[in-house]
Tab-separated table of C-alpha atoms in Angstrom:
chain	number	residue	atom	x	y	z
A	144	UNK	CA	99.117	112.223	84.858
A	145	UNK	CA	97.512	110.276	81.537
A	146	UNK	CA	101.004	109.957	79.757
A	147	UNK	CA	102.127	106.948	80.371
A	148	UNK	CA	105.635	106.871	82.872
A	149	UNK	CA	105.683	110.467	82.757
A	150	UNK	CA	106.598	111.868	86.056
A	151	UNK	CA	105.199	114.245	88.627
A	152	UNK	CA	105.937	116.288	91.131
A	153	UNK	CA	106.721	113.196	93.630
A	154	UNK	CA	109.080	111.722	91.107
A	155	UNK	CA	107.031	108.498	90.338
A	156	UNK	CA	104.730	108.117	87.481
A	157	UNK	CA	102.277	105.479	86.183
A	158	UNK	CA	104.904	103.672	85.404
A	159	UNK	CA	106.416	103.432	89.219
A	160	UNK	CA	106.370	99.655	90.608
A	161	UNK	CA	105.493	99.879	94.425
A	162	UNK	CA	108.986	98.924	95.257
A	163	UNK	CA	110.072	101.772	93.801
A	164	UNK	CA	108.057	104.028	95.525
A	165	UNK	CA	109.183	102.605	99.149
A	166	UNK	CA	112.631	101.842	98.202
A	167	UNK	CA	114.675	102.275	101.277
A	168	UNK	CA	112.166	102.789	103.871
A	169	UNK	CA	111.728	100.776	106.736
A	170	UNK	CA	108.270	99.951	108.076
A	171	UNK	CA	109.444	97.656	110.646
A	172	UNK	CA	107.819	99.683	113.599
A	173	UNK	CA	104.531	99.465	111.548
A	174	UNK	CA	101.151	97.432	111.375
A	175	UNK	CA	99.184	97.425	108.949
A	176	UNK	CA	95.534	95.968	107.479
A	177	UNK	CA	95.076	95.387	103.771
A	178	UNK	CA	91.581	94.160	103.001
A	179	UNK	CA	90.881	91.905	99.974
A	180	UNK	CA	94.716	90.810	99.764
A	181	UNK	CA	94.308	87.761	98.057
A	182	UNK	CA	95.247	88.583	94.660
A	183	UNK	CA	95.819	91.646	92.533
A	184	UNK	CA	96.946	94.751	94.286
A	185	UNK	CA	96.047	93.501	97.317
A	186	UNK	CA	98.386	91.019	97.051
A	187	UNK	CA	101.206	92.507	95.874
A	188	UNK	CA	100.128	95.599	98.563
A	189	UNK	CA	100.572	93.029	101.229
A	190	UNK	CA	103.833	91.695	99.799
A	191	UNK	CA	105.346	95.229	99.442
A	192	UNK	CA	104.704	96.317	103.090
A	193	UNK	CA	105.792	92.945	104.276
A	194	UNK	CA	109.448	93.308	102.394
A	195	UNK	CA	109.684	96.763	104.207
A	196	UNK	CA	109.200	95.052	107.344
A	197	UNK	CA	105.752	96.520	108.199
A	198	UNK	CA	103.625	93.831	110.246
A	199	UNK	CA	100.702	93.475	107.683
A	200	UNK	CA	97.338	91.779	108.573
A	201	UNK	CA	95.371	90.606	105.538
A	202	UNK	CA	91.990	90.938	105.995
A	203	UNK	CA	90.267	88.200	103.593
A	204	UNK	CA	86.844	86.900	102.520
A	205	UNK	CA	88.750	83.212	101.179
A	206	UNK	CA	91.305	82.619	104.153
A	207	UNK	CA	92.255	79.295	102.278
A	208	UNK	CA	93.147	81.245	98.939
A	209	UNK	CA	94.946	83.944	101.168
A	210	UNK	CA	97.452	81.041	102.077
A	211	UNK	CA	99.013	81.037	99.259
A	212	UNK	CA	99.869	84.601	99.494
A	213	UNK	CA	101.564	84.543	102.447
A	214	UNK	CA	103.226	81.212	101.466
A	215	UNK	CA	104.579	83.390	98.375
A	216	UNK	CA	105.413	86.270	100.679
A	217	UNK	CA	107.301	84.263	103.215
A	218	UNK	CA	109.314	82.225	100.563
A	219	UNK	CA	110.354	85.825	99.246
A	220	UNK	CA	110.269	87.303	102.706
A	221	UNK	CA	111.234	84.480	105.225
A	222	UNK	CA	111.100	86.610	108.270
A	223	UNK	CA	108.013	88.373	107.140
A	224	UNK	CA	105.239	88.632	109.915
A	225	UNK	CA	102.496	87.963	108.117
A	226	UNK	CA	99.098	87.178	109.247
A	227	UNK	CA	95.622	86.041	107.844
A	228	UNK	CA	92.005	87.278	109.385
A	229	UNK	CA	88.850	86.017	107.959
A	230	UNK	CA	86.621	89.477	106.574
A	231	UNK	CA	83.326	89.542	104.900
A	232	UNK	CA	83.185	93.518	104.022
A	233	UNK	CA	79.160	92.747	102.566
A	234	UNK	CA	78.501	91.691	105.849
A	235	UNK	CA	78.440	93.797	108.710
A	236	UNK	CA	78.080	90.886	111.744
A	237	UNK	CA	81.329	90.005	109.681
A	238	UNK	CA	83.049	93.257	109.900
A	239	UNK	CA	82.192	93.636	113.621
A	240	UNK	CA	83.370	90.239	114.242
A	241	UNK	CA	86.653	91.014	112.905
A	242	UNK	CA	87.085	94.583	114.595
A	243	UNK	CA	86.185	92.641	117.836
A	244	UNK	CA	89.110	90.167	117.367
A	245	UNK	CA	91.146	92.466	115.761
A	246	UNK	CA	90.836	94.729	119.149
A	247	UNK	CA	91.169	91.561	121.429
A	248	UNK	CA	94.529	90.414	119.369
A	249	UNK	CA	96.306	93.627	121.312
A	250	UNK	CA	98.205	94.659	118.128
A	251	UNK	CA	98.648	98.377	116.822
A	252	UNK	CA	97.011	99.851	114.286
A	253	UNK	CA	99.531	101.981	112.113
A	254	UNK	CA	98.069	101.797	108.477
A	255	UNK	CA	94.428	100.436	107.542
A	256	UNK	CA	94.174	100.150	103.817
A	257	UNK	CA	90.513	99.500	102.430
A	258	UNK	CA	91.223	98.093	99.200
A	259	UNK	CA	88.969	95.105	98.945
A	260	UNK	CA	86.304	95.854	96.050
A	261	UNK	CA	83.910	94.102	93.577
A	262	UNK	CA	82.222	94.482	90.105
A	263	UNK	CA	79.012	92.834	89.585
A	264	UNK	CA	76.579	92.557	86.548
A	265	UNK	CA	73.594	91.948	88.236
A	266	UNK	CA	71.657	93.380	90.811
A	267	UNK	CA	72.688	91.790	93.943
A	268	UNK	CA	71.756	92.407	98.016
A	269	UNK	CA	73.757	92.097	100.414
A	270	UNK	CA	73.401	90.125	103.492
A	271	UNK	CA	72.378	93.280	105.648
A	272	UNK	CA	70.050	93.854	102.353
A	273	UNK	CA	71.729	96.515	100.803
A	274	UNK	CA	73.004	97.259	97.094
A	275	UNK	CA	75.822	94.829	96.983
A	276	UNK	CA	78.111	97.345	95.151
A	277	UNK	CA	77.605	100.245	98.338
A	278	UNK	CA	77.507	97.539	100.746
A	279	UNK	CA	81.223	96.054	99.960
A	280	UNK	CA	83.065	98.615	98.372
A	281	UNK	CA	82.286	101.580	100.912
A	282	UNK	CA	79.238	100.858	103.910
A	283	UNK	CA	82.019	97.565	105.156
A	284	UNK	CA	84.951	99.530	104.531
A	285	UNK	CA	83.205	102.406	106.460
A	286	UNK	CA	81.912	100.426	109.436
A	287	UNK	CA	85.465	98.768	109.375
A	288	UNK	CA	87.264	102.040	109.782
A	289	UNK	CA	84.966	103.464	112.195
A	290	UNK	CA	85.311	100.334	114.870
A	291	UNK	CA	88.952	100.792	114.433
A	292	UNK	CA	89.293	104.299	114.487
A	293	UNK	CA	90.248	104.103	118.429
A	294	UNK	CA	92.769	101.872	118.084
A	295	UNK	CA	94.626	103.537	115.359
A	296	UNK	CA	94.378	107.042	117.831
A	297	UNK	CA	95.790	104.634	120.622
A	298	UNK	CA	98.514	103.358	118.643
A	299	UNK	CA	99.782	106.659	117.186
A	300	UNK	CA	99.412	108.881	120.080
A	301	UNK	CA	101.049	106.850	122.133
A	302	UNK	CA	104.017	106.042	119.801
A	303	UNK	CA	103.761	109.519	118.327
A	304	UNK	CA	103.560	108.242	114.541
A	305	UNK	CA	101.065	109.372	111.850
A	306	UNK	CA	98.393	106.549	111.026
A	307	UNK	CA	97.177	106.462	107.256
A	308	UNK	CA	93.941	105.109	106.632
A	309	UNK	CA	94.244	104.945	102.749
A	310	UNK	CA	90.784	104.407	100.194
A	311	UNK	CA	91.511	102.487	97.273
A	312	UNK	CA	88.934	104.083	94.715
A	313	UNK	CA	88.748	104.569	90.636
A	314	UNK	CA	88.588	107.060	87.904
A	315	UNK	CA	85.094	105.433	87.658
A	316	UNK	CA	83.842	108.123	90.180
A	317	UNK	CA	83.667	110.191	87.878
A	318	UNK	CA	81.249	108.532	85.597
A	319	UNK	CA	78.560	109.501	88.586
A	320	UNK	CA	77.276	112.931	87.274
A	321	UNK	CA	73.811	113.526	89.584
A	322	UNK	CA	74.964	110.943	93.097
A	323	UNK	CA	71.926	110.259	95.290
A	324	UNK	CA	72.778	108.757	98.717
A	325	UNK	CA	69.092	107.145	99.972
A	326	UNK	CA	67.357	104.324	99.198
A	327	UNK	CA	67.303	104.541	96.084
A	328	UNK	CA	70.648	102.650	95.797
A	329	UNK	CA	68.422	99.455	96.688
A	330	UNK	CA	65.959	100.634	93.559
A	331	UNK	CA	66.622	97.362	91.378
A	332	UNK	CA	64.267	98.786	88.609
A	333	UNK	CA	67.280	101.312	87.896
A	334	UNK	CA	70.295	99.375	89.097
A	335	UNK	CA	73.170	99.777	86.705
A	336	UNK	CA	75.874	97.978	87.474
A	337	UNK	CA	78.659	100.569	86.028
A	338	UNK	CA	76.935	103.469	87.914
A	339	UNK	CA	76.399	101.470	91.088
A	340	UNK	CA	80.215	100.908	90.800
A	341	UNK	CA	81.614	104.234	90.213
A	342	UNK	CA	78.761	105.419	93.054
A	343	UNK	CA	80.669	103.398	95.272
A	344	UNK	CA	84.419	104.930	94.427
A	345	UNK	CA	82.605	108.219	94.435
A	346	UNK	CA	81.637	107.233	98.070
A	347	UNK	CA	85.429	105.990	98.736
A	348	UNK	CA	86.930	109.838	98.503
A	349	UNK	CA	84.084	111.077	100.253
A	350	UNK	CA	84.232	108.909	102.925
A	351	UNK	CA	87.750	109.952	103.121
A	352	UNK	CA	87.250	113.600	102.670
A	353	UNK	CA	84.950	114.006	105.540
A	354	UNK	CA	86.846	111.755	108.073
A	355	UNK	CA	89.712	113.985	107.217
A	356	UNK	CA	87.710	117.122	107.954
A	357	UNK	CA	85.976	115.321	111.053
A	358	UNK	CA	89.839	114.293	112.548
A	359	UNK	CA	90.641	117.618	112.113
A	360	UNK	CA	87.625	119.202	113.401
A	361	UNK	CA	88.617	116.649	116.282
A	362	UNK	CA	92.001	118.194	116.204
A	363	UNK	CA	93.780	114.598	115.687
A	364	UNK	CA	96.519	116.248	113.793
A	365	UNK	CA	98.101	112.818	113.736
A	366	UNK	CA	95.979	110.583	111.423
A	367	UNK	CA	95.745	111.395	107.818
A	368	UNK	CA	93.205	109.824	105.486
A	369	UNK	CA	93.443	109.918	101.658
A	370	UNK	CA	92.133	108.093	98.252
A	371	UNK	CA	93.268	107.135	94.947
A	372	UNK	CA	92.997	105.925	91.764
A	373	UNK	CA	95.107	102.581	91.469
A	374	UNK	CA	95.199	102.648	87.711
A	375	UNK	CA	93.792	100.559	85.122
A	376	UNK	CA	95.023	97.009	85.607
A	377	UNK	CA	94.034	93.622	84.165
A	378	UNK	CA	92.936	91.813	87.506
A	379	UNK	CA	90.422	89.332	88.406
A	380	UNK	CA	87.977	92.446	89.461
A	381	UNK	CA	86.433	92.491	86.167
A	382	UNK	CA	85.882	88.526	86.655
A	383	UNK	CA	82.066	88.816	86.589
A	384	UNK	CA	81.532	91.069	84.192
A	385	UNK	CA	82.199	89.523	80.423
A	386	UNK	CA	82.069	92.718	78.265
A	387	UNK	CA	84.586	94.634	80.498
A	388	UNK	CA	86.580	91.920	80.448
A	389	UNK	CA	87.241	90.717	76.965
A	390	UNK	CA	87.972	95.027	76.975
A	391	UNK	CA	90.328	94.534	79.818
A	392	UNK	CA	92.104	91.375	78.391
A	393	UNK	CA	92.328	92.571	74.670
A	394	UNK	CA	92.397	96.569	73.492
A	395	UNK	CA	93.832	97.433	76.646
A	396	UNK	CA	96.118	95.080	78.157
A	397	UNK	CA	98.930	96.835	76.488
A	398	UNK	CA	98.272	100.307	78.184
A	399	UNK	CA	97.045	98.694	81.742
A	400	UNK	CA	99.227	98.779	84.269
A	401	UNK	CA	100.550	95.517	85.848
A	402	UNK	CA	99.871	94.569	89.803
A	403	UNK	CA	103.135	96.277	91.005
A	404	UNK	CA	102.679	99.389	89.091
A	405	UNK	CA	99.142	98.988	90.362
A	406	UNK	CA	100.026	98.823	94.120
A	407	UNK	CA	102.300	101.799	93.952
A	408	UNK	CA	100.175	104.587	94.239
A	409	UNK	CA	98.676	102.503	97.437
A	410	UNK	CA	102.223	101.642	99.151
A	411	UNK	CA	103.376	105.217	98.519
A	412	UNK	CA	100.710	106.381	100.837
A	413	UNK	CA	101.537	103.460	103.183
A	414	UNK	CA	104.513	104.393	103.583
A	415	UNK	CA	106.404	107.428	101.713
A	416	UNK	CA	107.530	110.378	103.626
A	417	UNK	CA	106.595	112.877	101.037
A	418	UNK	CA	103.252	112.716	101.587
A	419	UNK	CA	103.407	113.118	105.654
A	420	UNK	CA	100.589	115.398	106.968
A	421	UNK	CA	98.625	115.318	103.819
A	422	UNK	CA	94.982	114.901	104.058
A	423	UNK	CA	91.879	114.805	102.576
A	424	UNK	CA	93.349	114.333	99.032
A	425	UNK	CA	93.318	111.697	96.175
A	426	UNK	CA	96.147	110.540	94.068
A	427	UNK	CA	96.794	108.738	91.110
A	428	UNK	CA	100.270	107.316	89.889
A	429	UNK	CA	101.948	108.356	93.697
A	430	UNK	CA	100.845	112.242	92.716
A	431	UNK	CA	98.089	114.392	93.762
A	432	UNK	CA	95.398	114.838	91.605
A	433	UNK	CA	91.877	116.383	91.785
A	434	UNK	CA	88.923	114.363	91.806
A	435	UNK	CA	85.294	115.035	90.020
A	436	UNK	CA	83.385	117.956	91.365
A	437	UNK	CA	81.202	115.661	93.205
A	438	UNK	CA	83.960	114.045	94.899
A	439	UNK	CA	85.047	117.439	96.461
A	440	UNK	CA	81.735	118.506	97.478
A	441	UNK	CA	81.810	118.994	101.630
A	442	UNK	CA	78.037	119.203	101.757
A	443	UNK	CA	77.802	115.905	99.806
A	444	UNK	CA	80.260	114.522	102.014
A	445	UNK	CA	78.286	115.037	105.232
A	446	UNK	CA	75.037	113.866	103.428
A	447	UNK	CA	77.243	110.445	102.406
A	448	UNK	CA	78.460	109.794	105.939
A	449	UNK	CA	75.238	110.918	108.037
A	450	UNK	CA	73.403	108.121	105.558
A	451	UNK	CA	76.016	105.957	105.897
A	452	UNK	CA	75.996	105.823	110.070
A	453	UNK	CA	72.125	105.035	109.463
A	454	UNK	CA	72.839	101.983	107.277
A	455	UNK	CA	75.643	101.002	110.156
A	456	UNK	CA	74.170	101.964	113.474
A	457	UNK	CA	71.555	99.400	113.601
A	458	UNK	CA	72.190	96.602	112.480
């Protein structure tokens, strides 16, 4: 998987482009959410889904920066349906705001990527006072897929199709040797910014691990949720943090992967048959790979998503 365009078993590498990976399907029956679409993989996610004809929503912090996307995508695309929704994921009055209009619009819910993420140096709340890190990249992403959870069963038992809900994590999880999901997140005398990061990936695969188990357990044989590992691409993610990003920019811009190679791993999810019925997993360069030890830990799991439903709950 760490040689650089060599294949796997799915027949796409790290060097796959997400075109490549959904060349020839047709999504056209499909809707779809990408958080965070308004620039890097999000983007080009958003683009990609909209060329194969799925409906895609993009779910946005900056709704006047998102216009540009979809001015891009519908000068490449003209018949694109594309459509903008205005998300905060470090605020959850912001993410029940949008599930409330999202359920009141009356459209499906095929595909729900969570892909929106951010990197910050310094130790930052959020607005419902937790560790800004947790609060964006997994507790909004989390609360997100929960409220939405009944619409996607609507949608795809009704039309008998498989909904994805699809975890963009990192490789950074598995910087996160010793995980501790309490309070302690909030604990600025020991905030690390790298850690808090790669505690909230860790948290993406668990998140999807259990809500695989859980849809099972439920026996709803007909939604699959999986993570992954985009690859390690120069985008504006590393914005706030200078040291990462002079490394980004310089020693390793000419091993990174570019936004479309970037996106792949994402759209093959979205949308590639091979990976129908597949659960629970996490994949890197469109082929399944195992995560840290941590990551596959069940018990962990449950102890990540009954502390996450307290931070959610209430508020």
């Amino acid at each position: 998987m760490w040689l650089f365009g060599k294949k796997g078993e799915s027949g796409f590498s790290s060097s796959s482009t997400a075109e490549e990976v959904t060349n020839g399907i047709d999504g056209s029956r499909l809707t779809a959410i990408v958080t965070g679409a308004t620039g890097g993989i999000g983007a080009e996610t958003a683009r990609v889904l909209a060329l194969r004809g799925v409906h895609v929503v993009m779910a946005v912090r900056n709704t006047e920066m998102c216009r540009k996307v979809k001015e891009n995508i519908l000068t490449e695309t003209p018949d694109a349906k594309v459509d903008i929704m205005e998300l905060d994921l470090s605020s959850q009055a912001s993410v029940r705001d949008f599930a409330t209009r999202y359920r009141s619009s009356g459209l499906p819910l095929h595909i729900l990527i969570n892909n929106a993420g951010v990197l910050a140096p310094k130790f930052t709340l959020s607005k419902d006072k937790t560790e800004l890190h947790f609060a964006t990249n997994h507790l909004g992403h989390f609360l997100l897929t929960n409220l939405l959870l009944e619409t996607m069963k609507i949608t795809c038992h009704e039309q008998k199709t498989e909904g994805k809900i699809i975890n963009v994590s990192s490789e950074a999880h598995r910087l996160v040797l010793n995980p501790t999901f309490s309070d302690q997140i909030n604990d600025k005398s020991s905030y690390n910014h790298i850690y808090a990061y790669g505690l909230s990936k860790l948290a993406n695969i668990l998140h999807a691990k259990e809500l695989s188990r859980l849809l099972k357990e439920e026996g709803v044989d007909y939604i699959t949720t999986n993570s992954l590992h985009p690859g390690v691409i120069v985008t504006d993610l590393f914005r706030n943090c200078s040291i990462l990003s002079v490394i980004f920019n310089s020693v390793l811009k000419c091993v990174a992967k570019d936004v479309s190679q970037g996106a792949a791993t994402t759209c093959y999810l979205a949308l590639n048959p091979k990976v129908k019925g597949v659960s629970g997993e996490y994949f890197c360069d469109s082929n399944l790979v195992k995560p840290s030890s941590k990551a596959a830990d069940p018990k962990l799991a449950k102890e990540l998503w009954e502390f996450s439903l307290t931070l959610t709950t209430s508020k």
